[in-house]
PDB file of C-alpha atoms and ligand atoms in Angstrom:
ATOM      1  CA  MET A   1       0.000   0.000   0.000  1.00 98.00           C
ATOM      2  CA  ASP A   2       2.421   2.677  -1.181  1.00 98.00           C
ATOM      3  CA  GLY A   3       1.840   6.356  -1.852  1.00 98.00           C
ATOM      4  CA  ASN A   4       0.021   7.748   1.197  1.00 98.00           C
ATOM      5  CA  GLY A   5       2.721  10.328   1.887  1.00 98.00           C
ATOM      6  CA  ARG A   6       2.898  11.577  -1.688  1.00 98.00           C
ATOM      7  CA  TRP A   7      -0.881  11.740  -1.903  1.00 98.00           C
ATOM      8  CA  ALA A   8      -0.910  14.038   1.140  1.00 98.00           C
ATOM      9  CA  GLU A   9       2.105  16.125   0.155  1.00 98.00           C
ATOM     10  CA  THR A  10       0.654  17.080  -3.230  1.00 98.00           C
ATOM     11  CA  ARG A  11      -2.397  18.387  -1.367  1.00 98.00           C
ATOM     12  CA  GLY A  12      -0.437  20.308   1.234  1.00 98.00           C
ATOM     13  CA  LEU A  13      -1.616  17.882   3.925  1.00 98.00           C
ATOM     14  CA  SER A  14       0.411  16.074   6.579  1.00 97.00           C
ATOM     15  CA  ARG A  15       1.647  12.550   5.893  1.00 98.00           C
ATOM     16  CA  SER A  16      -0.631  11.317   8.683  1.00 97.00           C
ATOM     17  CA  GLU A  17      -3.610  12.630   6.766  1.00 98.00           C
ATOM     18  CA  GLY A  18      -2.380  10.581   3.838  1.00 98.00           C
ATOM     19  CA  HIS A  19      -2.373   7.492   6.042  1.00 98.00           C
ATOM     20  CA  ARG A  20      -5.913   8.239   7.183  1.00 98.00           C
ATOM     21  CA  GLU A  21      -7.000   8.449   3.548  1.00 98.00           C
ATOM     22  CA  GLY A  22      -5.071   5.239   2.918  1.00 98.00           C
ATOM     23  CA  LEU A  23      -7.233   3.512   5.519  1.00 98.00           C
ATOM     24  CA  LYS A  24     -10.316   4.318   3.456  1.00 98.00           C
ATOM     25  CA  ALA A  25      -8.611   2.763   0.441  1.00 98.00           C
ATOM     26  CA  THR A  26      -7.871  -0.346   2.504  1.00 98.00           C
ATOM     27  CA  ARG A  27     -11.546  -0.602   3.354  1.00 98.00           C
ATOM     28  CA  ARG A  28     -12.381  -0.479  -0.374  1.00 98.00           C
ATOM     29  CA  ALA A  29      -9.796  -3.171  -1.120  1.00 98.00           C
ATOM     30  CA  VAL A  30     -11.127  -5.506   1.575  1.00 98.00           C
ATOM     31  CA  GLU A  31     -14.650  -5.089   0.235  1.00 97.00           C
ATOM     32  CA  PHE A  32     -13.489  -5.621  -3.356  1.00 98.00           C
ATOM     33  CA  PHE A  33     -11.598  -8.842  -2.718  1.00 98.00           C
ATOM     34  CA  ALA A  34     -14.111 -10.249  -0.225  1.00 97.00           C
ATOM     35  CA  ASN A  35     -16.901  -9.722  -2.771  1.00 97.00           C
ATOM     36  CA  ARG A  36     -14.894 -11.584  -5.397  1.00 97.00           C
ATOM     37  CA  GLY A  37     -14.385 -14.599  -3.199  1.00 97.00           C
ATOM     38  CA  ALA A  38     -10.679 -14.173  -2.482  1.00 98.00           C
ATOM     39  CA  GLN A  39      -9.562 -16.612   0.189  1.00 98.00           C
ATOM     40  CA  ALA A  40      -7.018 -14.224   1.621  1.00 98.00           C
ATOM     41  CA  LEU A  41      -5.852 -10.636   1.270  1.00 98.00           C
ATOM     42  CA  THR A  42      -2.627  -9.472   2.869  1.00 99.00           C
ATOM     43  CA  VAL A  43      -1.732  -5.798   3.177  1.00 99.00           C
ATOM     44  CA  PHE A  44       1.659  -4.383   4.076  1.00 98.00           C
ATOM     45  CA  ALA A  45       0.779  -1.730   6.635  1.00 98.00           C
ATOM     46  CA  PHE A  46       4.046  -1.307   8.563  1.00 98.00           C
ATOM     47  CA  SER A  47       7.378  -2.834   7.656  1.00 98.00           C
ATOM     48  CA  SER A  48      10.317  -3.677   9.900  1.00 98.00           C
ATOM     49  CA  GLU A  49      12.079  -0.787   8.173  1.00 98.00           C
ATOM     50  CA  ASN A  50       9.245   1.698   8.804  1.00 98.00           C
ATOM     51  CA  TRP A  51      10.477   1.895  12.419  1.00 98.00           C
ATOM     52  CA  GLN A  52      13.137   4.240  11.046  1.00 98.00           C
ATOM     53  CA  ARG A  53      10.580   6.905  10.085  1.00 98.00           C
ATOM     54  CA  PRO A  54      10.237  10.042  12.237  1.00 97.00           C
ATOM     55  CA  ARG A  55       8.824   9.174  15.653  1.00 98.00           C
ATOM     56  CA  GLU A  56       5.878  11.439  15.063  1.00 97.00           C
ATOM     57  CA  GLU A  57       4.807   9.555  11.965  1.00 97.00           C
ATOM     58  CA  VAL A  58       5.323   6.158  13.614  1.00 98.00           C
ATOM     59  CA  GLU A  59       3.205   7.203  16.605  1.00 98.00           C
ATOM     60  CA  ALA A  60       0.477   8.602  14.377  1.00 98.00           C
ATOM     61  CA  LEU A  61       0.431   5.288  12.505  1.00 98.00           C
ATOM     62  CA  PHE A  62       0.105   3.299  15.750  1.00 98.00           C
ATOM     63  CA  ASP A  63      -2.769   5.552  16.860  1.00 98.00           C
ATOM     64  CA  LEU A  64      -4.410   5.038  13.496  1.00 98.00           C
ATOM     65  CA  PHE A  65      -4.042   1.245  13.751  1.00 98.00           C
ATOM     66  CA  VAL A  66      -5.640   1.253  17.228  1.00 98.00           C
ATOM     67  CA  SER A  67      -8.626   3.337  16.146  1.00 98.00           C
ATOM     68  CA  ALA A  68      -8.965   1.476  12.841  1.00 98.00           C
ATOM     69  CA  ILE A  69      -9.153  -1.913  14.559  1.00 98.00           C
ATOM     70  CA  GLU A  70     -11.832  -0.579  16.911  1.00 98.00           C
ATOM     71  CA  ALA A  71     -13.826   1.117  14.188  1.00 98.00           C
ATOM     72  CA  GLU A  72     -13.661  -1.624  11.566  1.00 98.00           C
ATOM     73  CA  LEU A  73     -14.197  -4.676  13.742  1.00 98.00           C
ATOM     74  CA  PRO A  74     -18.035  -4.739  13.584  1.00 97.00           C
ATOM     75  CA  GLU A  75     -17.999  -4.502   9.781  1.00 97.00           C
ATOM     76  CA  LEU A  76     -15.356  -7.238   9.494  1.00 97.00           C
ATOM     77  CA  ILE A  77     -17.427  -9.489  11.730  1.00 97.00           C
ATOM     78  CA  GLU A  78     -20.517  -8.715   9.653  1.00 96.00           C
ATOM     79  CA  ARG A  79     -18.646  -9.739   6.502  1.00 96.00           C
ATOM     80  CA  ALA A  80     -17.376 -12.903   8.231  1.00 97.00           C
ATOM     81  CA  VAL A  81     -13.800 -11.757   7.630  1.00 98.00           C
ATOM     82  CA  ARG A  82     -11.117 -13.395   9.723  1.00 98.00           C
ATOM     83  CA  LEU A  83      -8.471 -10.920  10.809  1.00 98.00           C
ATOM     84  CA  ARG A  84      -4.881 -11.983  11.333  1.00 98.00           C
ATOM     85  CA  PHE A  85      -1.725  -9.993  12.008  1.00 98.00           C
ATOM     86  CA  ILE A  86       1.740 -11.054  10.929  1.00 99.00           C
ATOM     87  CA  GLY A  87       5.000  -9.477  11.997  1.00 98.00           C
ATOM     88  CA  GLU A  88       7.018  -8.743  15.107  1.00 98.00           C
ATOM     89  CA  ARG A  89       4.625  -7.029  17.512  1.00 98.00           C
ATOM     90  CA  GLU A  90       6.848  -7.168  20.588  1.00 97.00           C
ATOM     91  CA  ASP A  91       7.843  -3.491  20.442  1.00 97.00           C
ATOM     92  CA  PHE A  92       4.367  -2.139  19.642  1.00 98.00           C
ATOM     93  CA  PRO A  93       2.516  -0.091  22.268  1.00 98.00           C
ATOM     94  CA  GLU A  94       0.651  -2.320  24.708  1.00 98.00           C
ATOM     95  CA  GLN A  95      -2.717  -0.846  23.703  1.00 98.00           C
ATOM     96  CA  LEU A  96      -2.146  -1.755  20.055  1.00 98.00           C
ATOM     97  CA  ARG A  97      -1.017  -5.277  20.903  1.00 98.00           C
ATOM     98  CA  GLN A  98      -4.140  -5.741  22.995  1.00 98.00           C
ATOM     99  CA  ARG A  99      -6.426  -4.572  20.197  1.00 98.00           C
ATOM    100  CA  MET A 100      -4.653  -6.872  17.749  1.00 98.00           C
ATOM    101  CA  THR A 101      -5.133  -9.919  19.962  1.00 98.00           C
ATOM    102  CA  GLU A 102      -8.755  -9.017  20.732  1.00 98.00           C
ATOM    103  CA  ALA A 103      -9.559  -8.576  17.046  1.00 98.00           C
ATOM    104  CA  GLU A 104      -7.906 -11.877  16.126  1.00 98.00           C
ATOM    105  CA  ASN A 105      -9.871 -13.645  18.835  1.00 98.00           C
ATOM    106  CA  ALA A 106     -13.145 -11.947  17.913  1.00 98.00           C
ATOM    107  CA  THR A 107     -12.872 -12.958  14.240  1.00 98.00           C
ATOM    108  CA  GLY A 108     -11.066 -16.289  14.614  1.00 96.00           C
ATOM    109  CA  VAL A 109     -14.151 -18.399  13.920  1.00 96.00           C
ATOM    110  CA  ASN A 110     -15.243 -16.404  10.855  1.00 96.00           C
ATOM    111  CA  ALA A 111     -15.429 -18.475   7.695  1.00 97.00           C
ATOM    112  CA  GLY A 112     -15.012 -15.745   5.076  1.00 98.00           C
ATOM    113  CA  MET A 113     -11.897 -14.166   3.635  1.00 98.00           C
ATOM    114  CA  THR A 114      -8.796 -14.006   5.801  1.00 98.00           C
ATOM    115  CA  PHE A 115      -7.599 -10.417   5.994  1.00 98.00           C
ATOM    116  CA  VAL A 116      -3.956 -10.406   6.966  1.00 98.00           C
ATOM    117  CA  VAL A 117      -2.381  -7.164   8.126  1.00 98.00           C
ATOM    118  CA  ALA A 118       1.401  -7.197   8.070  1.00 99.00           C
ATOM    119  CA  LEU A 119       2.591  -4.991  10.944  1.00 98.00           C
ATOM    120  CA  GLY A 120       6.223  -4.869  11.938  1.00 98.00           C
ATOM    121  CA  TYR A 121       6.670  -7.335   9.113  1.00 99.00           C
ATOM    122  CA  GLY A 122       9.697  -8.073   6.981  1.00 98.00           C
ATOM    123  CA  GLY A 123      10.160 -10.960   4.590  1.00 98.00           C
ATOM    124  CA  ARG A 124      13.675 -11.614   5.851  1.00 98.00           C
ATOM    125  CA  TRP A 125      12.464 -11.469   9.455  1.00 98.00           C
ATOM    126  CA  ASP A 126       9.799 -14.057   8.588  1.00 98.00           C
ATOM    127  CA  ILE A 127      12.259 -16.512   7.050  1.00 98.00           C
ATOM    128  CA  LEU A 128      14.708 -16.067   9.910  1.00 98.00           C
ATOM    129  CA  GLN A 129      12.101 -16.493  12.664  1.00 98.00           C
ATOM    130  CA  ALA A 130      10.826 -19.613  10.897  1.00 96.00           C
ATOM    131  CA  ALA A 131      14.341 -21.061  10.729  1.00 94.00           C
ATOM    132  CA  LEU A 132      15.034 -20.260  14.380  1.00 95.00           C
ATOM    133  CA  ARG A 133      11.739 -21.747  15.528  1.00 94.00           C
ATOM    134  CA  TRP A 134      12.306 -24.854  13.460  1.00 92.00           C
ATOM    135  CA  VAL A 135      15.740 -25.327  14.976  1.00 90.00           C
ATOM    136  CA  ARG A 136      14.279 -24.888  18.462  1.00 91.00           C
ATOM    137  CA  GLU A 137      11.111 -26.938  18.048  1.00 88.00           C
ATOM    138  CA  ALA A 138      11.686 -29.579  15.426  1.00 78.00           C
ATOM    139  CA  ARG A 139      13.485 -32.507  16.874  1.00 71.00           C
ATOM    140  CA  ASN A 140      13.952 -34.949  14.044  1.00 75.00           C
ATOM    141  CA  GLY A 141      15.058 -34.726  10.473  1.00 81.00           C
ATOM    142  CA  GLU A 142      15.387 -31.790   8.141  1.00 83.00           C
ATOM    143  CA  PRO A 143      12.376 -29.737   7.071  1.00 83.00           C
ATOM    144  CA  ASP A 144      11.033 -30.085   3.545  1.00 89.00           C
ATOM    145  CA  PHE A 145       9.444 -26.999   1.946  1.00 91.00           C
ATOM    146  CA  GLU A 146       6.025 -27.825   3.320  1.00 92.00           C
ATOM    147  CA  THR A 147       7.239 -28.303   6.877  1.00 91.00           C
ATOM    148  CA  PHE A 148       9.291 -25.149   6.683  1.00 93.00           C
ATOM    149  CA  GLU A 149       6.300 -23.167   5.448  1.00 96.00           C
ATOM    150  CA  SER A 150       4.378 -24.224   8.515  1.00 95.00           C
ATOM    151  CA  TYR A 151       6.848 -22.144  10.546  1.00 96.00           C
ATOM    152  CA  LEU A 152       6.393 -18.997   8.459  1.00 98.00           C
ATOM    153  CA  SER A 153       3.993 -16.388   9.795  1.00 98.00           C
ATOM    154  CA  THR A 154       1.712 -17.100   6.836  1.00 98.00           C
ATOM    155  CA  ALA A 155       1.251 -20.774   7.751  1.00 98.00           C
ATOM    156  CA  GLY A 156      -2.103 -22.124   6.660  1.00 97.00           C
ATOM    157  CA  LEU A 157      -2.798 -19.367   4.145  1.00 98.00           C
ATOM    158  CA  PRO A 158      -3.264 -20.269   0.482  1.00 97.00           C
ATOM    159  CA  PRO A 159      -0.304 -19.746  -1.877  1.00 97.00           C
ATOM    160  CA  LEU A 160       0.262 -16.122  -2.884  1.00 98.00           C
ATOM    161  CA  ASP A 161      -1.110 -15.674  -6.420  1.00 98.00           C
ATOM    162  CA  LEU A 162      -0.938 -11.947  -7.022  1.00 98.00           C
ATOM    163  CA  LEU A 163       1.198  -9.263  -5.455  1.00 98.00           C
ATOM    164  CA  ILE A 164       0.114  -5.688  -6.195  1.00 98.00           C
ATOM    165  CA  ARG A 165       2.244  -2.683  -5.351  1.00 98.00           C
ATOM    166  CA  THR A 166       0.770   0.776  -5.772  1.00 98.00           C
ATOM    167  CA  GLY A 167       2.630   4.086  -5.918  1.00 98.00           C
ATOM    168  CA  GLY A 168       4.761   3.432  -8.985  1.00 98.00           C
ATOM    169  CA  GLU A 169       7.881   1.844  -7.436  1.00 98.00           C
ATOM    170  CA  GLN A 170       8.872  -1.519  -8.815  1.00 98.00           C
ATOM    171  CA  ARG A 171      10.347  -3.397  -5.898  1.00 98.00           C
ATOM    172  CA  ILE A 172       9.259  -5.860  -3.214  1.00 98.00           C
ATOM    173  CA  SER A 173      10.679  -3.873  -0.261  1.00 98.00           C
ATOM    174  CA  ASN A 174      11.023  -6.919   1.977  1.00 98.00           C
ATOM    175  CA  PHE A 175       7.373  -7.977   1.779  1.00 98.00           C
ATOM    176  CA  LEU A 176       6.447 -11.661   1.372  1.00 98.00           C
ATOM    177  CA  LEU A 177       9.808 -12.832   0.048  1.00 98.00           C
ATOM    178  CA  TRP A 178       9.454 -16.582   0.405  1.00 98.00           C
ATOM    179  CA  GLN A 179       5.763 -16.502  -0.409  1.00 98.00           C
ATOM    180  CA  SER A 180       6.173 -14.468  -3.598  1.00 98.00           C
ATOM    181  CA  ALA A 181       8.442 -17.046  -5.258  1.00 97.00           C
ATOM    182  CA  TYR A 182       5.794 -17.720  -7.927  1.00 97.00           C
ATOM    183  CA  ALA A 183       3.406 -14.829  -7.364  1.00 98.00           C
ATOM    184  CA  GLU A 184       2.432 -12.682 -10.320  1.00 98.00           C
ATOM    185  CA  LEU A 185       3.684  -9.147  -9.748  1.00 98.00           C
ATOM    186  CA  CYS A 186       1.603  -6.138 -10.672  1.00 98.00           C
ATOM    187  CA  PHE A 187       2.839  -2.581 -10.267  1.00 98.00           C
ATOM    188  CA  LEU A 188       0.269   0.200 -10.397  1.00 98.00           C
ATOM    189  CA  ASP A 189       1.095   3.884 -10.776  1.00 98.00           C
ATOM    190  CA  VAL A 190      -1.956   4.773  -8.678  1.00 98.00           C
ATOM    191  CA  LEU A 191      -1.195   6.144  -5.202  1.00 98.00           C
ATOM    192  CA  TRP A 192      -2.732   3.950  -2.512  1.00 98.00           C
ATOM    193  CA  PRO A 193      -5.330   6.509  -1.303  1.00 98.00           C
ATOM    194  CA  ASP A 194      -6.612   6.723  -4.899  1.00 98.00           C
ATOM    195  CA  ILE A 195      -7.111   2.980  -5.229  1.00 98.00           C
ATOM    196  CA  ASP A 196     -10.621   2.083  -6.313  1.00 98.00           C
ATOM    197  CA  GLU A 197     -12.578  -0.718  -7.923  1.00 98.00           C
ATOM    198  CA  THR A 198     -11.405   0.247 -11.432  1.00 98.00           C
ATOM    199  CA  ALA A 199      -7.718   0.066 -10.491  1.00 98.00           C
ATOM    200  CA  LEU A 200      -8.134  -3.204  -8.593  1.00 98.00           C
ATOM    201  CA  GLN A 201     -10.111  -4.729 -11.436  1.00 98.00           C
ATOM    202  CA  ALA A 202      -7.330  -3.674 -13.825  1.00 97.00           C
ATOM    203  CA  ALA A 203      -4.883  -5.618 -11.656  1.00 98.00           C
ATOM    204  CA  LEU A 204      -7.135  -8.687 -11.747  1.00 98.00           C
ATOM    205  CA  ASP A 205      -7.420  -8.374 -15.534  1.00 98.00           C
ATOM    206  CA  VAL A 206      -3.624  -8.275 -15.865  1.00 96.00           C
ATOM    207  CA  TYR A 207      -3.447 -11.347 -13.641  1.00 98.00           C
ATOM    208  CA  ALA A 208      -6.030 -13.197 -15.743  1.00 97.00           C
ATOM    209  CA  ARG A 209      -3.932 -12.695 -18.878  1.00 97.00           C
ATOM    210  CA  ARG A 210      -0.752 -14.117 -17.353  1.00 97.00           C
ATOM    211  CA  GLN A 211       0.288 -17.662 -18.059  1.00 96.00           C
ATOM    212  CA  ARG A 212       1.578 -19.257 -14.880  1.00 95.00           C
ATOM    213  CA  ARG A 213       4.040 -21.951 -15.839  1.00 95.00           C
ATOM    214  CA  PHE A 214       5.735 -22.681 -12.507  1.00 96.00           C
ATOM    215  CA  GLY A 215       8.918 -23.694 -14.288  1.00 96.00           C
ATOM    216  CA  CYS A 216       7.188 -25.834 -16.931  1.00 96.00           C
ATOM    217  CA  THR A 217       6.954 -25.121 -20.650  1.00 97.00           C
ATOM    218  CA  GLY A 218       3.872 -23.658 -22.306  1.00 95.00           C
ATOM    219  CA  ALA A 219       3.392 -26.927 -24.197  1.00 95.00           C
ATOM    220  CA  GLN A 220       3.346 -28.934 -20.991  1.00 95.00           C
ATOM    221  CA  LEU A 221       0.579 -26.730 -19.653  1.00 92.00           C
ATOM    222  CA  GLN A 222      -1.534 -27.341 -22.764  1.00 88.00           C
ATOM    223  CA  VAL A 223      -1.236 -31.113 -22.358  1.00 83.00           C
ATOM    224  CA  HIS A 224      -2.305 -30.615 -18.754  1.00 69.00           C
ATOM    225  CA  ASP A 225      -5.312 -28.472 -19.751  1.00 71.00           C
ATOM    226  CA  ALA A 226      -6.509 -30.921 -22.422  1.00 65.00           C
TER     227      ALA A 226
HETATM  228  C1  IPE B   1       2.732   3.652   2.510  1.00 63.23           C
HETATM  229  O1  IPE B   1       2.731   4.968   2.085  1.00 63.23           O
HETATM  230  C2  IPE B   1       2.059   3.476   3.845  1.00 63.23           C
HETATM  231  C3  IPE B   1       2.918   2.959   4.919  1.00 63.23           C
HETATM  232  C4  IPE B   1       4.120   2.489   4.807  1.00 63.23           C
HETATM  233  C5  IPE B   1       2.319   2.965   6.239  1.00 63.23           C
HETATM  234  P1  IPE B   1       4.039   5.837   2.257  1.00 63.23           P
HETATM  235  O2  IPE B   1       4.003   6.492   3.594  1.00 63.23           O
HETATM  236  O3  IPE B   1       5.260   5.017   1.987  1.00 63.23           O
HETATM  237  O4  IPE B   1       3.842   6.919   1.111  1.00 63.23           O
HETATM  238  P2  IPE B   1       4.955   7.592   0.207  1.00 63.23           P
HETATM  239  O5  IPE B   1       5.768   6.498  -0.435  1.00 63.23           O
HETATM  240  O6  IPE B   1       5.772   8.464   1.088  1.00 63.23           O
HETATM  241  O7  IPE B   1       4.157   8.346  -0.813  1.00 63.23           O
HETATM  242 MG1   MG B   2       6.481   4.714   0.343  1.00 63.23          MG
END
């Protein structure tokens, strides 16, 4: 979800106002993907590296996360969305951590789309914590890919099909590194607060035109389809 700051700056607003507008865009995205039957939607809301931003901005973001969880919870429950947070939450303010746990518990039984919010998340952190936990917990043998994946923070989620980055940059910025191995990448020039149904549908249309070969040849896929 990139581009909140630029969206605000071009309007002479504070970056925090950009983040508040970004929250509205997130609401639209959740609605869009839930209505289309997506099994899971993961948004990158705060990266391990975002800790380096000015304290003021970081604190405003934490306040926004607290109020957003409170405000959005009833609607998420209504839509049967299951909320899940991934990332290192240890250093978050206690109030935010509490809200996160409460929201996960309150939506844990929901059978609809899983809405994953990556907070304090980094792809390298995820792989490292999985490796460390495996070393600590697994007693016998070496992990195969499947076992290893069960230690990643995304355990149990479906494979990542489509990764969309808004804001015009073409990089992964330490998002779902392991999980994006065979994801289709889509870069949109739209700033996140401007994201709407048209832009999201355009991303889905791009995705629909891609041929996913997973290392095979095009001919092999045709035999498979026949
Ligand atoms: C992304 O928007 C939102 C968060 C990381 C929370 P940015 O804040 O990175 O916006 P730009 O890139 O400065 O426009
Ligand atoms: Mg940015």
